[in-house]
Structure formats: structure tokens, C-alpha cells
PDB file of C-alpha atoms in Angstrom:
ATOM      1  CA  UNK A 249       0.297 -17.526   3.301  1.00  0.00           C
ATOM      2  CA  UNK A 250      -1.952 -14.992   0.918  1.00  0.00           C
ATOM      3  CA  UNK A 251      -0.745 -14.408  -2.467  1.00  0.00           C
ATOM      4  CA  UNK A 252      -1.560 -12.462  -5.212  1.00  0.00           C
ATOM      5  CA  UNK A 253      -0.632 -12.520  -8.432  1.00  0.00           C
ATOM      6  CA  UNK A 254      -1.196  -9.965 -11.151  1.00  0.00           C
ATOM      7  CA  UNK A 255      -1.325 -11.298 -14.716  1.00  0.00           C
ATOM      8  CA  UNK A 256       1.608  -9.718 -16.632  1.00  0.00           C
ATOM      9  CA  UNK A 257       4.142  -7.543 -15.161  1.00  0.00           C
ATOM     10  CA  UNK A 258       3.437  -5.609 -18.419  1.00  0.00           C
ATOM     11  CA  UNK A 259       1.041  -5.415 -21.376  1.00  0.00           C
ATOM     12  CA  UNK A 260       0.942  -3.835 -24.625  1.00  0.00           C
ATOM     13  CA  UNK A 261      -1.827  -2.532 -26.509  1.00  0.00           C
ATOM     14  CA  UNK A 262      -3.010  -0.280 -29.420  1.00  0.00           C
ATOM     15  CA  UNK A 263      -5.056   2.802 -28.885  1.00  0.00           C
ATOM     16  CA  UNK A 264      -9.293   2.151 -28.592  1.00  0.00           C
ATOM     17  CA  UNK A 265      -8.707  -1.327 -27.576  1.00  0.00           C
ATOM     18  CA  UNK A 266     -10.102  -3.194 -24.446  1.00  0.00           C
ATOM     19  CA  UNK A 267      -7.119  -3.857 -21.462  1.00  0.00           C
ATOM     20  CA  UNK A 268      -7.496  -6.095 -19.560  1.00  0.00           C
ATOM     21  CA  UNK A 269      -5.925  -7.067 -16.372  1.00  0.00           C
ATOM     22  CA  UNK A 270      -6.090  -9.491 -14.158  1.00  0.00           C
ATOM     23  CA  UNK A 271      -5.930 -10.290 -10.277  1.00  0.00           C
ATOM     24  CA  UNK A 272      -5.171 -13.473  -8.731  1.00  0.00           C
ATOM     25  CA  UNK A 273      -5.215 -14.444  -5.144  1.00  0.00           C
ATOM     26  CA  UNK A 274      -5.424 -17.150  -2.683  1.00  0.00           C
ATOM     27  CA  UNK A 275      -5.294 -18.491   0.714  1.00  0.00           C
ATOM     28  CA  UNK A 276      -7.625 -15.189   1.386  1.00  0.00           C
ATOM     29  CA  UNK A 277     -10.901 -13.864   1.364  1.00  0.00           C
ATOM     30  CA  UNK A 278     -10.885 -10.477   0.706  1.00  0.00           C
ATOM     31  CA  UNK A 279     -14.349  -8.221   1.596  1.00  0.00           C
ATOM     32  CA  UNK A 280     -13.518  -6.053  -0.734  1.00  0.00           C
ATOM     33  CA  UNK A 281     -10.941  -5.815  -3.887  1.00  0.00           C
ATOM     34  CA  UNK A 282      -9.648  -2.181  -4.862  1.00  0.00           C
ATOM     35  CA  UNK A 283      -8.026  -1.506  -8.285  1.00  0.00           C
ATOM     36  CA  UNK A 284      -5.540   1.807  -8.136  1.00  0.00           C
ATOM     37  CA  UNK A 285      -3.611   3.560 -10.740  1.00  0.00           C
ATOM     38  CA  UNK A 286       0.248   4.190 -10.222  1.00  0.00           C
ATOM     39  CA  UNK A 287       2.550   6.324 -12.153  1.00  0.00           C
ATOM     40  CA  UNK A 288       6.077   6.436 -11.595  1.00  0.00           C
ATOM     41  CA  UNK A 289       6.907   8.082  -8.488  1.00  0.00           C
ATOM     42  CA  UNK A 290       3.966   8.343  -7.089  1.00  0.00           C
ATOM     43  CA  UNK A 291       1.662   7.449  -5.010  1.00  0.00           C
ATOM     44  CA  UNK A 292      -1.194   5.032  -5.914  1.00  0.00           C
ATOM     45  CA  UNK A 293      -4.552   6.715  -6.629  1.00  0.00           C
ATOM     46  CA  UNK A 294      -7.552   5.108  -6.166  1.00  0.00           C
ATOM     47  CA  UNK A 295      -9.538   4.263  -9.310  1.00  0.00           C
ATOM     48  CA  UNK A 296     -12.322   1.466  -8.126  1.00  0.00           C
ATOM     49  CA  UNK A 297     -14.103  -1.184  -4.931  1.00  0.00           C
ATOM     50  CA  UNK A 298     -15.901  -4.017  -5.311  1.00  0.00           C
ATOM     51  CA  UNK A 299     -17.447  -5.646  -2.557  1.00  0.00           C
ATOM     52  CA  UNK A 300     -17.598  -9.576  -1.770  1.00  0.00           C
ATOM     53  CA  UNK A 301     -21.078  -9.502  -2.613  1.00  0.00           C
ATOM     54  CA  UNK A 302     -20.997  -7.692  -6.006  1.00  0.00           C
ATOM     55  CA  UNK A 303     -20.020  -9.388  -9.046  1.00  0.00           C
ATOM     56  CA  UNK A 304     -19.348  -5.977 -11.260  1.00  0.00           C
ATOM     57  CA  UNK A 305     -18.534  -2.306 -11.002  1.00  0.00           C
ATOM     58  CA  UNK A 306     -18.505   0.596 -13.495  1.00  0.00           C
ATOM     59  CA  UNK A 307     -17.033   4.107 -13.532  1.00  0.00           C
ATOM     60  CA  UNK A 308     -17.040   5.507 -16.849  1.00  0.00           C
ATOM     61  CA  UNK A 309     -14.545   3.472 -19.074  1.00  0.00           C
ATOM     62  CA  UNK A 310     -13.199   1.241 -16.091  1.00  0.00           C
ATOM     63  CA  UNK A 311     -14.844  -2.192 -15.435  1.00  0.00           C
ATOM     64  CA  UNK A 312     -14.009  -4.331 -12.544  1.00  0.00           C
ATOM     65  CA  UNK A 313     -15.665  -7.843 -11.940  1.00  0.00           C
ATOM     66  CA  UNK A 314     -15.029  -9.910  -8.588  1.00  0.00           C
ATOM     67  CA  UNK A 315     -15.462 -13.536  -8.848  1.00  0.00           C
ATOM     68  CA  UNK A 316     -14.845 -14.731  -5.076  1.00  0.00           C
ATOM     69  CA  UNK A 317     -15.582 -18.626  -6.120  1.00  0.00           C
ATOM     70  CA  UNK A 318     -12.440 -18.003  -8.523  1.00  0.00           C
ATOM     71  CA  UNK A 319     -10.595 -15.816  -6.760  1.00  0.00           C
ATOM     72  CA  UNK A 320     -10.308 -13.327  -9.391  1.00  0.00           C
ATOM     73  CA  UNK A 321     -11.135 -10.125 -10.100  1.00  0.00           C
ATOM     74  CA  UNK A 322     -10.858  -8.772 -14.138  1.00  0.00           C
ATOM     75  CA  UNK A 323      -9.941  -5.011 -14.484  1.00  0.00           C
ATOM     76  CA  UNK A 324     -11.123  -3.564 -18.161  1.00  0.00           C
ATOM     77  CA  UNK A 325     -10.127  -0.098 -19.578  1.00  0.00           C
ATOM     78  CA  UNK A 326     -12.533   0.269 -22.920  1.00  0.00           C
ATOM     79  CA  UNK A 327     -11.501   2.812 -25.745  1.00  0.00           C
ATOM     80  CA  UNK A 328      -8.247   3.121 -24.389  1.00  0.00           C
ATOM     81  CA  UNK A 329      -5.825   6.055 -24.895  1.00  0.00           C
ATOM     82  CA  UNK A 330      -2.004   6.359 -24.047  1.00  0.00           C
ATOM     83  CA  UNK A 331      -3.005   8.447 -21.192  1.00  0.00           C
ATOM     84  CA  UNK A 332      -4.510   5.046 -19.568  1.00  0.00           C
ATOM     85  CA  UNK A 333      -0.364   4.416 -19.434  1.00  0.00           C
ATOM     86  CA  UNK A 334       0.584   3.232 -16.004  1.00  0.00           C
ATOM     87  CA  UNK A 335       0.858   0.497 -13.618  1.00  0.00           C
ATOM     88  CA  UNK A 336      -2.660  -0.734 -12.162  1.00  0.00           C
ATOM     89  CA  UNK A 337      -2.347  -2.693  -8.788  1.00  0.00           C
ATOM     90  CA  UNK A 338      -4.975  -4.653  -7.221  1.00  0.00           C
ATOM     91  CA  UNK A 339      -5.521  -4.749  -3.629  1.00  0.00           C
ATOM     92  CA  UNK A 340      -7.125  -6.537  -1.382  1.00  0.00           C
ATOM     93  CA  UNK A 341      -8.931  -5.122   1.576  1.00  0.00           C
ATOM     94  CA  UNK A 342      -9.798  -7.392   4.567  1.00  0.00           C
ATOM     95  CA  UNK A 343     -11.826  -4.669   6.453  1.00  0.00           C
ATOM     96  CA  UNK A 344     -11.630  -6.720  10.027  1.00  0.00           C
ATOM     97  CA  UNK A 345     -13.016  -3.759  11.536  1.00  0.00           C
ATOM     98  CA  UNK A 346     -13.392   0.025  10.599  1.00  0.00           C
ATOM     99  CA  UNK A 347      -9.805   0.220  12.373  1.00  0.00           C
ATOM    100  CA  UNK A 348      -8.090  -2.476  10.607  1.00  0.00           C
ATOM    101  CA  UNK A 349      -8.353  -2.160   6.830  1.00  0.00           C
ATOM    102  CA  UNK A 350      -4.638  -2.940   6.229  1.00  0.00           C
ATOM    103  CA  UNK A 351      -4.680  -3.335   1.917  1.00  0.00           C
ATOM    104  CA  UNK A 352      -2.660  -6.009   0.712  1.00  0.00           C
ATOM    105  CA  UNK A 353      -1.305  -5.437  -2.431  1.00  0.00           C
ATOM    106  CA  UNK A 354      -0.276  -6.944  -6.123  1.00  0.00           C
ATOM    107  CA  UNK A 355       2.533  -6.193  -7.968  1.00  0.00           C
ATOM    108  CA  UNK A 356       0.832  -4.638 -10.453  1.00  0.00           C
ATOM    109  CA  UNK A 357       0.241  -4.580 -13.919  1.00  0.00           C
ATOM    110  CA  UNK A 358       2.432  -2.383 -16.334  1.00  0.00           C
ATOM    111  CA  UNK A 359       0.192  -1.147 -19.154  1.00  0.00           C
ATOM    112  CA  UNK A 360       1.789   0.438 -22.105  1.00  0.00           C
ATOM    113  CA  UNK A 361      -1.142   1.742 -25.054  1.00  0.00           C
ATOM    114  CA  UNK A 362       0.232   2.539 -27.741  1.00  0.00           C
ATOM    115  CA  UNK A 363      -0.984   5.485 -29.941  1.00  0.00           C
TER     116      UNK A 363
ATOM    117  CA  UNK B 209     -10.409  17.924  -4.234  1.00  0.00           C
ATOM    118  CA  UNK B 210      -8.858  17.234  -0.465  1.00  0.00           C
ATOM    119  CA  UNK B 211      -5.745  15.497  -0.717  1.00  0.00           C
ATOM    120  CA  UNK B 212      -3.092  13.950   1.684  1.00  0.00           C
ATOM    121  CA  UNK B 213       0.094  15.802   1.493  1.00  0.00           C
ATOM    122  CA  UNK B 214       3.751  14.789   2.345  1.00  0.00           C
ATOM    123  CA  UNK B 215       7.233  15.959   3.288  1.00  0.00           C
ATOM    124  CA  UNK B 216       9.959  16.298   2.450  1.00  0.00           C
ATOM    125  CA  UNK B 217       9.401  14.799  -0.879  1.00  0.00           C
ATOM    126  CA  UNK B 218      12.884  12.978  -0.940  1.00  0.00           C
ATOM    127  CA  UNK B 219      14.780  12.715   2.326  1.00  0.00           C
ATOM    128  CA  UNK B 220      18.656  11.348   2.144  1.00  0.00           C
ATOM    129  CA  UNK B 221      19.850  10.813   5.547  1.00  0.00           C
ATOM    130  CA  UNK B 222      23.407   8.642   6.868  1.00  0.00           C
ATOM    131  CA  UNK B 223      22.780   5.231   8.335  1.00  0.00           C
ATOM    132  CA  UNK B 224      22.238   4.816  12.169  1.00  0.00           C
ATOM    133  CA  UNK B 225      20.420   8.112  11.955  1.00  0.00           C
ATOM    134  CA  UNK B 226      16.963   9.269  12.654  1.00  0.00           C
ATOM    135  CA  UNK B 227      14.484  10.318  10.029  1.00  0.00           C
ATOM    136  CA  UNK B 228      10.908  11.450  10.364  1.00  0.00           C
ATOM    137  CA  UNK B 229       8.572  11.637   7.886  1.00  0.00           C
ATOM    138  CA  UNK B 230       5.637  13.774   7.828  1.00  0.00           C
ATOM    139  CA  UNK B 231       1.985  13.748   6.578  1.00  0.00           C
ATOM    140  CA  UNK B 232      -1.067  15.955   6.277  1.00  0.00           C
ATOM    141  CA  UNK B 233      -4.374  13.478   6.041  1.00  0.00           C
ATOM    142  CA  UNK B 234      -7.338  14.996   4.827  1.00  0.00           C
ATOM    143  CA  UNK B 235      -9.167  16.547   6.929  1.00  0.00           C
ATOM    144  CA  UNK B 236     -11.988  14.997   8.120  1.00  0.00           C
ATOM    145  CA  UNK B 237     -10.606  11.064   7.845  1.00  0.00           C
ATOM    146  CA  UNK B 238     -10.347   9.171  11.344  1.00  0.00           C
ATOM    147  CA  UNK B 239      -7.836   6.404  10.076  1.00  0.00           C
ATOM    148  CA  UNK B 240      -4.193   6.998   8.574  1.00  0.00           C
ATOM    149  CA  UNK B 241      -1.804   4.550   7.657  1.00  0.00           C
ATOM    150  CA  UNK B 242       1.623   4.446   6.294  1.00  0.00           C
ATOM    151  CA  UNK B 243       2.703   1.834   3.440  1.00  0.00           C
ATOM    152  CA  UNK B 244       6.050   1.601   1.583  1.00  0.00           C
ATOM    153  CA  UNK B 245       7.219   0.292  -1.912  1.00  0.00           C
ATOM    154  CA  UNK B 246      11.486  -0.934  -2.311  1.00  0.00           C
ATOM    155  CA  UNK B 247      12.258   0.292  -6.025  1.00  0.00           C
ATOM    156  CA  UNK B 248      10.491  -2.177  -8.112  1.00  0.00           C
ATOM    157  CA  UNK B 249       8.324  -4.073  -5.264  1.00  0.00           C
ATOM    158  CA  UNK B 250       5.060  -4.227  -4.273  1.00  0.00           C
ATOM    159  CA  UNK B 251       3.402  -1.381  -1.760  1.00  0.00           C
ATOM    160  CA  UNK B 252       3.586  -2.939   1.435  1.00  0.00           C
ATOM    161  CA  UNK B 253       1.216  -2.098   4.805  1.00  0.00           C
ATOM    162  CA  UNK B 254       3.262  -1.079   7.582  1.00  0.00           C
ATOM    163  CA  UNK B 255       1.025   0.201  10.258  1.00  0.00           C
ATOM    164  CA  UNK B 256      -2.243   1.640  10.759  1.00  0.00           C
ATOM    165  CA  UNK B 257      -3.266   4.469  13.180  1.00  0.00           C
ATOM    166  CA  UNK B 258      -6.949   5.001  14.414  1.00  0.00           C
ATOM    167  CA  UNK B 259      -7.954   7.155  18.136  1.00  0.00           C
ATOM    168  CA  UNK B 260      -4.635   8.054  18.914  1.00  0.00           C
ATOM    169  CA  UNK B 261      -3.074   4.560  18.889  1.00  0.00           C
ATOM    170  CA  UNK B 262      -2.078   2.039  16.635  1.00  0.00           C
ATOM    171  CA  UNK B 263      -4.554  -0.355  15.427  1.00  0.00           C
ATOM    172  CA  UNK B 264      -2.488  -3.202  13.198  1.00  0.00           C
ATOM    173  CA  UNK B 265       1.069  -3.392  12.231  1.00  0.00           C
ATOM    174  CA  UNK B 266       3.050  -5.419   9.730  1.00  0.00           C
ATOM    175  CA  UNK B 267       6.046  -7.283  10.822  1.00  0.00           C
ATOM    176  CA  UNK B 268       7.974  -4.839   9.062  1.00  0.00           C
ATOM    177  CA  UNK B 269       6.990  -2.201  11.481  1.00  0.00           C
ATOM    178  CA  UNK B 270       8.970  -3.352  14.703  1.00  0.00           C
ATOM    179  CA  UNK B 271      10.912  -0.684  17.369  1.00  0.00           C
ATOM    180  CA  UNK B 272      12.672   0.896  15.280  1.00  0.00           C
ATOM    181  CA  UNK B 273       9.246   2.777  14.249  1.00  0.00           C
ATOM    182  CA  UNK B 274       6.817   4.948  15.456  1.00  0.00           C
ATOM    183  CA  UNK B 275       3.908   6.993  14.892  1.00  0.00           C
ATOM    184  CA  UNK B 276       2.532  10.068  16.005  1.00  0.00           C
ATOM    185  CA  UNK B 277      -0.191  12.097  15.330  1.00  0.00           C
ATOM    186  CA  UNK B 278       1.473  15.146  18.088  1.00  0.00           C
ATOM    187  CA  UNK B 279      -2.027  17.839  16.347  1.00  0.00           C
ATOM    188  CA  UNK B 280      -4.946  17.734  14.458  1.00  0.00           C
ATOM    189  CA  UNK B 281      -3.639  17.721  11.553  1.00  0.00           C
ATOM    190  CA  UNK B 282      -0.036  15.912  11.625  1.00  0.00           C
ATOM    191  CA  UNK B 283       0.713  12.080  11.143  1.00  0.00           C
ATOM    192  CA  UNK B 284       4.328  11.573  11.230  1.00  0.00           C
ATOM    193  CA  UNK B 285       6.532   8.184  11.062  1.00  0.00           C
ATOM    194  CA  UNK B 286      10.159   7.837  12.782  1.00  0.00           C
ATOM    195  CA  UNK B 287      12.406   5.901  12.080  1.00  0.00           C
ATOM    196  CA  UNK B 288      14.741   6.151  15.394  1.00  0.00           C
ATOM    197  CA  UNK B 289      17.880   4.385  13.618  1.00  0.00           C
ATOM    198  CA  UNK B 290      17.968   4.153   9.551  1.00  0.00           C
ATOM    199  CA  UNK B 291      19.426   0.906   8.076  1.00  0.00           C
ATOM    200  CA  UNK B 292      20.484   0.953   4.100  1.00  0.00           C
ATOM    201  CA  UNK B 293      17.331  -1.358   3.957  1.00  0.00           C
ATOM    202  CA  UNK B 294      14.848   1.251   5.198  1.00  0.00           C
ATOM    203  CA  UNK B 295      15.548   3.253   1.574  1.00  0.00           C
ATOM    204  CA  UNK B 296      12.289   3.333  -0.069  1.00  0.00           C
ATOM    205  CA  UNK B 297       9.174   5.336  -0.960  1.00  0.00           C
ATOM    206  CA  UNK B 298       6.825   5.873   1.872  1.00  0.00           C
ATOM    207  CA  UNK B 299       3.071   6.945   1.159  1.00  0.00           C
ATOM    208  CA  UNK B 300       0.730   8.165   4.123  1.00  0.00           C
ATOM    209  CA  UNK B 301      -2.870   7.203   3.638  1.00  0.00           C
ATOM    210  CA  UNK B 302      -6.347   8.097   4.998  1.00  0.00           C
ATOM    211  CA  UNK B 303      -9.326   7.159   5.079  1.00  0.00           C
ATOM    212  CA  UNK B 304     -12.613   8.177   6.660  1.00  0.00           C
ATOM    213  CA  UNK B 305     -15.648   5.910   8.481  1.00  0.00           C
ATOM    214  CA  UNK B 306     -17.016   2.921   7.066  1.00  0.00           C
ATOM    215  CA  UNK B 307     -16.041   1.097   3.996  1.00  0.00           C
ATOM    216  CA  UNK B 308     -14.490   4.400   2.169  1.00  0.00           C
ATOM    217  CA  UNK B 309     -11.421   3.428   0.509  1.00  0.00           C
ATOM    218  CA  UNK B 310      -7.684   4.835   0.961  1.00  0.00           C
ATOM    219  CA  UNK B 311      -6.532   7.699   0.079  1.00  0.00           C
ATOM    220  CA  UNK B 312      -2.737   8.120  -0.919  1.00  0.00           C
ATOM    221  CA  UNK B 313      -0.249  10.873  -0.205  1.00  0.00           C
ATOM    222  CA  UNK B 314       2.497  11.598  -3.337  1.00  0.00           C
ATOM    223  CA  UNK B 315       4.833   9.870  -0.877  1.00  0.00           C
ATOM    224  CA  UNK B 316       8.853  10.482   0.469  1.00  0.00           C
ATOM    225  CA  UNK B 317      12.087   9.078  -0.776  1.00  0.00           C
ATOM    226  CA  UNK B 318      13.926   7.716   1.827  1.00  0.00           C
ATOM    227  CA  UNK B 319      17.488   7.026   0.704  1.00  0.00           C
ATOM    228  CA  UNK B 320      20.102   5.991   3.680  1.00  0.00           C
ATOM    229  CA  UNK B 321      23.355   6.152   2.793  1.00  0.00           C
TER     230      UNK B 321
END
């Protein structure tokens, strides 16, 4: 059966360092991997894609990286601030057809930055 | 920014009875989909909605659910007869054509009592 797997169910780090987190699946293959952000309570919002076919994605300080030969995909917050607090799921997005997109998702990654 | 809206925001309802849950997608999406997350598990898919019928649904989605989208703008899911296991958070999602990604409603808490 697919499984995912999230690195840490929670990581610490200092203000203006690098996070990163990491996604882990298998028995799947994914077209494209979406990283959301979730704070408690609420609902995930959607943060970054990455396609089967490309190997990195940027959006201002957020850095994704898909490695489908691993099965991985790396999630990096630069200059981080405790704002950046919150859980970061991964999902994985089969996209059968336009009408089937059902996201399959870790169990995310608590990240705490400290100030 | 368009956004996909939900009510009530927490619904507490007596077991055996029926509860629906309602959601505003944006606008102009074509697909809608409803997920839910137990306290402290993962967001799981239960079913996904596309041309007035249902296009995929989890095994967690069996007769005891439904969808309906009964206007243009409404995408509600029943729950005919609430079990203590049906307490979660439920988000709606949208999403438009092509490979545009999901948008997520704030999301309802479901507590059955």
C-alpha cells in the first residue's frame, strides 16, 4: 500500500536558519508533490507543486526539490522567522485525470523557530 | 483573494443523528472535494465531486455520506447517521481546470456526542 513518511513529527530551529523537511514515500508514483502550510485549526493552505518532471521549485524563501528515483522530495524555508511556525504536510497528487486528483497526504512536519 | 468558505465552523450534534456540512468553493473552480483530519491524524481524501457527480471516493466515504452541490454556488456533505467516530475536522476544497492545485476551506468541527 502507499506510504509516506514525513521526517520528524517536529523540528526545532533558531531564527535565520535553513529548515528543512523532508518527504518520504513509496509504493507510488506521484505526478506531482504539493507542500502546504497548516496551523492549528485550520485548514491547510497551499504553499508549493512540483511536477514529476521538475527536479526544483522556488517561491521566494521556500525551496522544494522532487527526486522521483528516490522518492523524496526536500522542503527548505531560508532566513527563517517564528512566523514560518507551523506544521508543513506533503502531499502527493496522482492527477489520474482532471476529475480525479484525490491528494494523499503526510503527517506532517511540526516546525517550531525559535526567535 | 477568492477563498472557499465553510459552515458552521464547529457543529456538535447527538449520535445516530444527521449533520450537514456546508461549503462555498470559489467561484469559478469545476472540482470540489471534501477531506477530513481525526485530532492529531493525517488529512484524509474522502470524496471528490466534478459535473454534478462524484468522481472518486475513499473507502471512508461509504452510505452513510453524500454530496450535493443543490446551486451554483453550494457543496454540501451529509452525514445521514453520525457515529462518535465521524468527530473530526472537515475541509471542503476546490480546484479549477488542469493541473491547478487545491484550494482549502477553514474547515468544520464535527463533534458527535
Amino acid at each position: 500500500s502507499q506510504k509516506i513518511e514525513q521526517n520528524s513529527e517536529a523540528l526545532n530551529i533558531q531564527e535565520g536558519k535553513t529548515a528543512t523537511l523532508t518527504c518520504n514515500y513509496t509504493n507510488y508514483s506521484p505526478a506531482y508533490l504539493q507542500w502546504y502550510r497548516q496551523d492549528p485549526g485550520r485548514g491547510p493552505v497551499f504553499l508549493l507543486l512540483i511536477r514529476e518532471n521538475e527536479k526544483e521549485k522556488r517561491k521566494e524563501r521556500l525551496k522544494v526539490t522532487f527526486d522521483t528515483t528516490l522518492k523524496q522530495s526536500l522542503f527548505h524555508i531560508t532566513a527563517s522567522q517564528p512566523a514560518d511556525s507551523a506544521t508543513y504536510l506533503c502531499a502527493l497528487d496522482p492527477l489520474m485525470d482532471t476529475g480525479r486528483r484525490a491528494l494523499t497526504f503526510g503527517s506532517g512536519t511540526r516546525l517550531q523557530v525559535q526567535p | 483573494e477568492p477563498e472557499v468558505t465553510q459552515t458552521p465552523s464547529h457543529q456538535v450534534t447527538q449520535m445516530g443523528q444527521e449533520v450537514i456540512l456546508r461549503c462555498v468553493p470559489i467561484s469559478n473552480h469545476l472540482y470540489f472535494y471534501w477531506y477530513r483530519q481525526i485530532l492529531g491524524q493525517k488529512v484524509e481524501f474522502l470524496v471528490s465531486f466534478y459535473n454534478n457527480e462524484i468522481s472518486e471516493k475513499s473507502e471512508i466515504f461509504d452510505d452513510q455520506f453524500s454530496v450535493e452541490r443543490p446551486d451554483g454556488s453550494n457543496f454540501t456533505l451529509k452525514i445521514r447517521s453520525t457515529k462518535l467516530e465521524d468527530s473530526a475536522m472537515y475541509f471542503c476544497a476546490s480546484s479549477g481546470t488542469g493541473p491547478d492545485t487545491q484550494y482549502f476551506g477553514p474547515g468544520t468541527r464535527l463533534t458527535v456526542l
